[in-house]
Amino acid sequence: DNLLIEQTMVAIIAAEQQPLVRLELDRRTQSSIIYADGEDETSSTAEKESCNAESDDGSGNNQNNKCHGSSVVQTALNMTKMCMGTGTLALPFAAEKGGLIFNVVGLALIAVWNYYCANCVLRCWDCLHPRIKRGDLDTDVERSSARQPQDYGSVEDQERLQQLDNRKPPPVGTTSYASVAWYAAGPAGLLVVDLLMLLLMVMLIIAYEVAMISFIDDMPITTGSRKIDIIIPSVIVALLSCSPDVSFLSKFSIIGLLALALSFIVIVWQGLVENGLAGFQSTMNLWPKNLTDASSWFGVVVFGYGIVPFILNFHESMKTPKHIGLAMKMGLILVFFAYIVISSGVRILFSPSHSFDGDVLQALPTNSWLALIVRLLMTFVVAMTAPLIVVPCGEMIEGKLGIGLDDVRKRIAVRVLLCMLCMIVSEHAPGFVHVVSFIGCFCASIIGFVLPPLFCIQLRHNTRKDNVTKMDFISCCDVGALVIGIITTILTSTMTFGEMRKSQQQ
């Protein structure tokens, strides 16, 4: 089972306005934001005073990107780091299920699909940018790109757009992606996105718990009781989640990346020790054996890429937001080649001696001190990362229950109960890779592949005075992407859910 949900400058700048986005991005990789040459968090006093002066007189809202923004290369690298989360541990499993040729071709197609759907979100934002800015959604929007308002077509279309300008703005603190949902589908759209994000985060927490259980089960050193082995890391996560400020945990993200790098270095070394280069001469499946295996592959890969919900944050963090398309291409290409090495490369290396039915750490021996260090380090990293999901998830639940910031005891109770519930579910959940696969097929697929083209279609319809949308080429592509997204999501979610139940019964 996977967990979407293991970054960018705007996430730190907008920490108070958008804690949900900040912490979700922290999960994926907060390993250190890459600044422009000569810029860092301790930039010169003169530069800071210049930026502050521009902001104080109200003329510098669009200058923040210039003062703190990332370049194209740096944004591409941030996207790449975002995709290098704990989910990469399931990529050899995906290659096992998908087959050699299907995996390589599929990785490329999913990258293109992410690129297209991310552009759908950006097109929605271009349409809404003037309206949202005038609505004063929140200060973070004022730091959005300095793009000029687009030409909205005929006078009738502009009149229709003006009517939407008068719509009540979304609640304060609404994320950029959720703002698109609000204007495209109203409160119902915002509710759907919120529920999907809540479900995603709950499943991510469960996935983290399952991952820790999997790591601990393969260790030669345990307490002797599996329940205690499960409770100890869960208690640590719960205690950290109750901290008034969990931002310090983001500092451990660099350790997470190093732990992942160390894990794959040790795994490659182990594969070479066991098989040498014999794996490159062995016979392997080139295609998935059945639709269920293809669905399992799909879920893991979709979970891994997953840049679509966060593309607006990358966009707002850039010095020149109009170059976001180039940054996406570079980032997705880097991720594509990295995923090929991690998935197909490791799969080929171990093909003579090991079949990946779980996470990649299961290929390591249980009696090796080096493997023990890797598992301990990964358990520590997951325990430090999980609170970055528990906190925003708890905040959403607290908001729905009407619990204020001053109700400290109630907020602690919500987070502790959330951790306990996820711990109980994780004990009966199938393996980490199956959870990740289902999250990718269901939550990540809906958020990344279904909603973006749907919002584009709806916004295009909303800006037409006669309520009749002209079907140009882009509109046809949006409709096609929506249909493919819906069919794929339903089919793969059904298949992976059935596989989860089968794995749980074994």
XYZ file of C-alpha atoms in Angstrom:
506
model
C 0.000 0.000 0.000
C 1.249 3.260 -0.803
C 1.338 6.354 0.729
C 0.633 9.444 -1.957
C 1.819 11.115 0.066
C 5.462 10.878 1.489
C 8.919 21.083 -1.887
C 8.368 24.143 -2.830
C 9.214 27.646 -1.638
C 5.617 28.777 -1.569
C 4.725 25.965 0.785
C 7.051 27.461 3.373
C 6.092 31.067 2.669
C 2.398 30.239 3.013
C 2.787 27.995 6.049
C 0.071 29.693 8.062
C -2.308 30.339 5.177
C -2.006 26.859 3.668
C -0.779 24.394 6.294
C -2.398 21.487 4.506
C -0.465 22.018 1.308
C 2.755 22.799 3.168
C 2.680 19.642 5.220
C 1.552 17.459 2.344
C 4.482 18.758 0.318
C 6.733 18.182 3.333
C 5.682 14.530 3.198
C 6.803 14.107 -0.375
C 10.118 15.852 0.085
C 11.061 18.862 2.088
C 14.678 17.972 1.874
C 15.781 21.547 1.302
C 14.354 24.027 -1.088
C 16.752 24.845 -3.874
C 17.292 28.555 -4.185
C 18.626 30.572 -7.040
C 22.362 31.085 -7.295
C 23.541 33.291 -4.498
C 20.196 33.156 -2.709
C 19.287 31.308 0.442
C 17.190 31.726 3.525
C 19.760 34.153 4.898
C 19.687 36.509 1.941
C 21.205 39.910 2.296
C 19.554 42.496 4.514
C 19.332 44.945 1.657
C 17.492 42.421 -0.507
C 15.060 41.616 2.295
C 14.443 45.298 2.992
C 13.798 45.889 -0.696
C 11.276 43.073 -0.857
C 9.626 44.180 2.401
C 9.403 47.759 1.212
C 7.701 46.685 -1.989
C 5.278 44.562 0.009
C 4.530 47.302 2.558
C 3.425 49.810 -0.053
C 1.230 47.227 -1.729
C 3.239 47.197 -4.940
C 5.419 44.218 -4.226
C 2.910 41.384 -4.073
C 4.027 40.090 -7.424
C 7.668 40.760 -6.625
C 7.989 37.953 -4.087
C 8.697 35.505 -6.874
C 11.516 37.732 -8.077
C 12.973 37.988 -4.594
C 12.627 34.352 -3.562
C 11.602 32.399 -6.651
C 13.208 29.312 -8.114
C 14.654 29.019 -11.577
C 13.483 26.498 -14.169
C 16.214 24.006 -13.288
C 15.634 24.384 -9.566
C 11.881 23.887 -9.954
C 12.508 20.777 -12.050
C 14.802 19.407 -9.357
C 12.206 20.153 -6.666
C 9.630 18.207 -8.690
C 12.074 15.336 -8.991
C 12.742 15.304 -5.254
C 9.001 15.351 -4.575
C 8.632 12.110 -6.499
C 11.543 10.429 -4.709
C 9.553 9.518 -1.599
C 8.860 6.304 0.257
C 6.719 5.166 -2.661
C 9.875 4.364 -4.614
C 10.242 1.301 -2.392
C 7.293 -0.188 -4.305
C 8.658 0.455 -7.820
C 10.416 -2.945 -8.216
C 7.077 -4.521 -7.271
C 5.456 -2.465 -10.050
C 8.087 -3.655 -12.531
C 7.442 -7.232 -11.409
C 3.726 -6.871 -12.055
C 3.939 -4.829 -15.237
C 6.720 -6.549 -17.114
C 9.827 -5.031 -18.667
C 8.438 -3.420 -21.842
C 5.082 -2.464 -20.326
C 6.829 -0.793 -17.386
C 9.121 1.377 -19.529
C 6.415 2.413 -21.992
C 3.900 2.916 -19.201
C 6.246 5.143 -17.192
C 6.553 7.409 -20.225
C 2.793 7.506 -20.830
C 1.985 8.279 -17.194
C 4.530 11.110 -17.304
C 2.806 12.559 -20.376
C -0.579 12.140 -18.697
C 0.659 14.032 -15.644
C 1.994 16.784 -17.895
C -1.335 17.168 -19.677
C -3.452 17.193 -16.505
C -1.082 19.627 -14.814
C -1.581 21.920 -17.795
C -5.337 21.549 -17.294
C -4.934 22.906 -13.756
C -2.761 25.765 -15.019
C -5.340 26.645 -17.675
C -7.992 26.753 -14.974
C -5.787 29.018 -12.884
C -5.190 31.324 -15.842
C -8.934 31.668 -16.212
C -9.534 32.253 -12.513
C -6.494 34.344 -11.700
C -8.144 37.766 -12.142
C -11.291 36.680 -10.320
C -9.506 35.108 -7.381
C -7.167 38.053 -7.020
C -10.052 40.535 -6.916
C -11.825 38.310 -4.420
C -8.858 38.566 -2.038
C -8.956 34.856 -1.337
C -5.890 35.124 0.851
C -2.454 36.690 0.844
C -0.894 33.651 -0.764
C -2.820 34.295 -3.954
C -1.245 37.729 -4.121
C 2.056 35.950 -4.472
C 0.842 34.046 -7.493
C 2.282 34.527 -10.942
C 2.410 37.947 -12.533
C 0.696 36.716 -15.680
C -1.495 39.202 -17.439
C -5.224 38.467 -17.588
C -6.108 36.369 -20.590
C -8.399 37.324 -23.453
C -11.691 35.749 -22.532
C -13.235 36.100 -25.979
C -16.456 37.868 -26.830
C -18.192 40.588 -24.859
C -20.837 38.055 -23.887
C -18.180 35.756 -22.450
C -16.701 38.610 -20.441
C -20.140 39.497 -19.107
C -20.605 35.890 -18.072
C -17.205 35.983 -16.372
C -18.185 39.167 -14.560
C -21.203 37.372 -13.116
C -18.895 34.723 -11.683
C -16.720 37.471 -10.228
C -19.584 38.270 -7.884
C -19.676 34.739 -6.504
C -18.785 34.411 -2.837
C -15.070 33.557 -2.536
C -14.036 30.208 -1.008
C -13.237 29.994 2.698
C -10.040 31.593 3.954
C -7.101 29.205 3.807
C -8.439 27.273 0.826
C -5.568 25.845 -1.205
C -4.971 26.947 -4.766
C -6.086 23.611 -6.189
C -9.214 23.624 -4.025
C -9.930 27.188 -5.180
C -10.130 25.915 -8.736
C -12.617 23.296 -7.534
C -14.676 25.993 -5.792
C -15.068 28.156 -8.875
C -15.555 25.210 -11.203
C -18.101 23.243 -9.183
C -19.006 25.454 -6.214
C -19.083 24.229 -2.611
C -19.697 20.682 -3.829
C -16.428 20.718 -5.754
C -14.549 22.022 -2.746
C -16.144 19.356 -0.549
C -15.123 16.594 -2.970
C -11.515 17.781 -3.041
C -11.443 18.099 0.756
C -12.865 14.615 1.243
C -10.451 13.108 -1.259
C -7.509 14.821 0.416
C -8.740 13.667 3.828
C -9.130 10.100 2.584
C -5.738 10.292 0.928
C -4.037 11.411 4.115
C -5.759 8.793 6.281
C -4.670 6.072 3.865
C -1.172 7.530 3.801
C -0.974 7.299 7.576
C -2.141 3.698 7.399
C 0.459 3.034 4.720
C 3.194 4.504 6.891
C 2.080 2.283 9.755
C 2.100 -0.757 7.467
C 5.566 0.172 6.200
C 6.946 0.382 9.739
C 5.367 -2.971 10.593
C 6.971 -4.489 7.493
C 10.402 -3.096 8.365
C 10.182 -4.265 11.982
C 8.957 -7.765 11.062
C 12.141 -8.352 9.056
C 14.444 -7.233 11.871
C 16.233 -9.840 13.993
C 15.872 -7.529 17.020
C 12.296 -7.085 18.288
C 10.424 -6.948 21.598
C 9.111 -10.466 21.047
C 5.526 -9.248 20.802
C 4.239 -8.072 17.428
C 1.583 -5.881 19.050
C 4.191 -4.060 21.109
C 6.353 -3.729 18.005
C 3.419 -2.010 16.327
C 2.435 0.149 19.299
C 5.867 1.660 19.987
C 6.337 3.525 16.665
C 2.639 4.465 16.644
C 2.973 6.067 20.081
C 5.999 8.023 18.866
C 4.013 9.283 15.869
C 1.086 10.271 18.092
C 3.307 12.154 20.556
C 5.082 14.044 17.781
C 1.751 14.875 16.155
C 0.576 16.571 19.368
C 3.519 18.969 19.322
C 2.473 22.639 18.987
C 4.869 22.999 16.051
C 5.982 20.067 13.899
C 7.914 22.157 11.401
C 11.171 20.913 12.928
C 10.376 17.467 11.524
C 10.877 18.742 7.988
C 14.601 18.862 8.793
C 14.594 15.077 8.854
C 13.517 14.948 5.205
C 17.125 15.117 4.034
C 17.760 12.065 6.212
C 14.856 10.417 4.439
C 16.393 10.982 1.027
C 19.750 9.764 2.273
C 18.083 6.703 3.782
C 16.392 5.913 0.477
C 19.650 6.387 -1.396
C 21.465 4.151 1.094
C 18.705 1.544 0.807
C 19.016 1.267 -2.958
C 22.830 1.295 -2.800
C 22.728 -1.624 -0.375
C 20.071 -3.385 -2.474
C 22.109 -3.041 -5.675
C 25.190 -4.291 -3.850
C 23.213 -7.249 -2.498
C 21.922 -8.039 -5.961
C 25.417 -7.997 -7.430
C 26.683 -10.240 -4.612
C 23.881 -12.759 -5.137
C 23.619 -12.810 -8.913
C 26.354 -10.710 -10.445
C 25.207 -9.687 -13.915
C 23.300 -12.910 -14.508
C 20.025 -11.052 -14.204
C 20.665 -9.250 -17.471
C 20.796 -12.620 -19.215
C 17.724 -14.159 -17.584
C 14.250 -14.383 -19.083
C 11.602 -12.101 -17.583
C 8.006 -11.256 -18.351
C 7.683 -8.358 -20.754
C 3.994 -7.670 -20.186
C 1.549 -7.990 -17.266
C 0.051 -11.426 -16.862
C -3.471 -10.091 -16.389
C -5.471 -6.922 -15.812
C -5.012 -7.158 -12.051
C -1.234 -7.017 -12.380
C -1.529 -4.080 -14.772
C -3.747 -2.285 -12.252
C -1.250 -2.883 -9.440
C 1.477 -1.426 -11.631
C -0.707 1.563 -12.514
C -1.443 2.430 -8.887
C 2.190 2.416 -7.781
C 3.362 4.529 -10.719
C 0.526 7.072 -10.440
C 1.198 7.404 -6.735
C 4.860 8.002 -7.474
C 4.459 10.784 -10.026
C 1.557 12.684 -8.440
C 2.634 16.271 -9.259
C -0.734 17.476 -10.531
C -2.316 18.624 -7.220
C 0.842 20.599 -6.395
C 1.587 22.177 -9.759
C 0.152 25.538 -8.697
C 2.521 25.637 -5.741
C 5.484 25.049 -8.038
C 4.063 27.631 -10.408
C 3.761 30.268 -7.706
C 7.266 29.564 -6.413
C 9.017 30.352 -9.695
C 10.786 33.538 -10.640
C 9.238 33.342 -14.088
C 6.006 31.350 -13.777
C 5.476 31.323 -17.539
C 8.321 28.781 -17.754
C 6.486 26.228 -15.614
C 5.900 24.077 -18.709
C 9.615 23.713 -19.357
C 10.240 22.946 -15.686
C 7.572 20.237 -15.798
C 9.122 18.630 -18.863
C 12.573 18.588 -17.292
C 11.293 17.293 -13.942
C 9.160 14.539 -15.443
C 11.995 13.407 -17.725
C 14.352 13.155 -14.739
C 11.751 11.194 -12.760
C 11.114 8.925 -15.744
C 14.762 7.866 -16.033
C 15.134 7.553 -12.251
C 12.058 5.315 -12.081
C 13.373 3.099 -14.878
C 16.602 2.500 -12.967
C 14.838 1.935 -9.646
C 12.100 -0.315 -11.023
C 13.366 -2.240 -14.041
C 17.043 -2.012 -13.041
C 16.548 -3.541 -9.601
C 14.044 -6.048 -10.972
C 16.527 -7.284 -13.582
C 19.344 -7.474 -11.056
C 17.363 -9.756 -8.724
C 15.474 -11.731 -11.381
C 17.478 -14.989 -10.937
C 16.985 -15.162 -7.170
C 14.092 -12.985 -5.994
C 10.537 -12.108 -6.927
C 9.199 -8.810 -5.626
C 5.850 -9.364 -3.914
C 6.431 -6.558 -1.389
C 8.618 -3.534 -0.855
C 12.188 -3.575 -2.099
C 13.692 -3.944 1.396
C 12.399 -7.501 1.494
C 15.184 -8.392 -0.914
C 17.706 -7.739 1.853
C 18.736 -10.614 4.152
C 17.405 -10.593 7.701
C 20.722 -11.578 9.310
C 22.856 -8.778 7.882
C 23.925 -5.896 10.121
C 23.910 -3.533 7.139
C 20.340 -4.523 6.278
C 19.392 -4.006 9.935
C 20.798 -0.466 9.847
C 18.841 0.298 6.674
C 15.582 -0.969 8.174
C 16.127 0.904 11.439
C 16.907 4.087 9.547
C 13.839 3.747 7.311
C 11.629 3.068 10.348
C 12.987 6.203 11.999
C 12.431 8.287 8.879
C 8.844 7.078 8.447
C 8.113 7.751 12.132
C 9.441 11.310 11.734
C 7.520 11.867 8.494
C 4.117 10.470 9.494
C 3.251 13.414 11.824
C 3.515 15.720 8.794
C 0.444 13.906 7.505
C -1.320 13.421 10.845
C -1.275 17.160 11.634
C -2.991 18.471 8.454
C -5.381 15.528 8.530
C -6.233 16.376 12.143
C -6.657 20.033 11.217
C -9.222 19.127 8.558
C -11.157 16.956 11.016
C -10.969 19.645 13.697
C -12.284 22.208 11.238
C -15.227 20.004 10.302
C -16.003 19.409 13.995
C -15.750 23.107 14.825
C -12.812 22.663 17.195
C -10.950 25.950 17.587
C -7.253 26.583 18.023
C -7.757 27.239 21.732
C -9.276 23.807 22.364
C -5.899 22.173 22.860
C -7.208 19.076 24.634
C -9.761 18.361 21.941
C -7.178 18.827 19.219
C -4.796 16.422 20.966
C -7.631 13.929 21.402
C -8.450 14.073 17.680
C -4.861 13.409 16.662
C -4.301 10.638 19.176
C -7.540 8.916 18.173
C -6.587 9.294 14.510
C -3.245 7.603 15.133
C -4.878 4.831 17.150
C -7.479 4.191 14.449
C -4.837 4.023 11.724
C -2.714 1.724 13.873
C -5.619 -0.692 14.369
C -6.463 -0.696 10.669
C -2.822 -1.127 9.656
C -2.509 -4.295 11.740
C -5.139 -5.930 9.528
C -4.184 -4.201 6.290
C -2.351 -6.002 3.485
C 1.221 -5.174 2.558
C 2.652 -1.729 1.927
C 2.793 -2.135 -1.840
C -0.888 -3.081 -2.045
C -1.933 -0.055 -0.016
C 0.178 2.252 -2.170
C -1.245 0.715 -5.318
C -4.829 1.256 -4.203
C -4.142 4.843 -3.146
C -2.664 5.533 -6.564
C -5.557 3.917 -8.433
C -8.269 5.625 -6.406
C -7.307 8.869 -4.649
C -4.320 9.939 -6.728
C -6.015 9.030 -9.999
C -9.178 10.989 -9.216
C -7.291 14.040 -7.968
C -4.687 13.964 -10.718
C -6.430 12.564 -13.800
C -10.198 12.996 -13.414
C -10.768 16.344 -11.714
C -8.377 18.562 -13.758
C -10.030 17.993 -17.167
C -13.445 18.072 -15.484
C -12.688 21.494 -13.978
C -11.467 22.742 -17.358
C -14.675 21.652 -19.042
C -16.835 23.137 -16.291
C -15.007 26.475 -16.211
C -15.156 26.757 -19.967
C -18.880 26.110 -19.742
C -19.316 28.634 -16.920
C -17.695 31.400 -18.933
C -20.121 31.014 -21.828
C -23.137 33.258 -21.635
C -25.326 30.889 -23.647
C -24.189 27.886 -21.562
C -23.062 26.168 -24.749
C -19.411 25.170 -24.860
C -17.745 25.244 -28.272
C -15.957 21.955 -28.907
C -12.560 22.998 -30.192
C -9.555 20.669 -30.261
C -8.541 21.373 -26.654
C -12.090 20.791 -25.442
C -12.179 17.455 -27.244
C -8.872 16.509 -25.620
C -10.251 17.456 -22.200
C -13.339 15.329 -22.733
C -11.208 12.422 -23.931
C -8.875 12.751 -20.931
C -11.868 12.863 -18.591
C -13.434 9.732 -20.073
C -10.139 7.829 -20.020
C -9.487 8.979 -16.461
C -12.896 7.861 -15.213
C -12.729 4.452 -16.904
C -9.163 3.826 -15.766
C -9.878 4.893 -12.197
C -12.957 2.694 -11.855
C -11.327 -0.324 -13.471
C -7.987 -0.195 -11.656
C -9.514 0.711 -8.289
C -11.823 -2.291 -8.505
C -8.980 -4.605 -9.457
C -6.540 -3.404 -6.789
C -9.199 -3.462 -4.084
C -9.918 -7.074 -4.942
C -6.188 -7.826 -4.860
C -5.953 -6.161 -1.436
C -8.687 -8.380 -0.051
C -7.083 -11.483 -1.549
C -3.698 -10.562 -0.083
C -5.274 -9.901 3.307
C -6.888 -13.334 3.368
C -3.641 -15.146 2.609
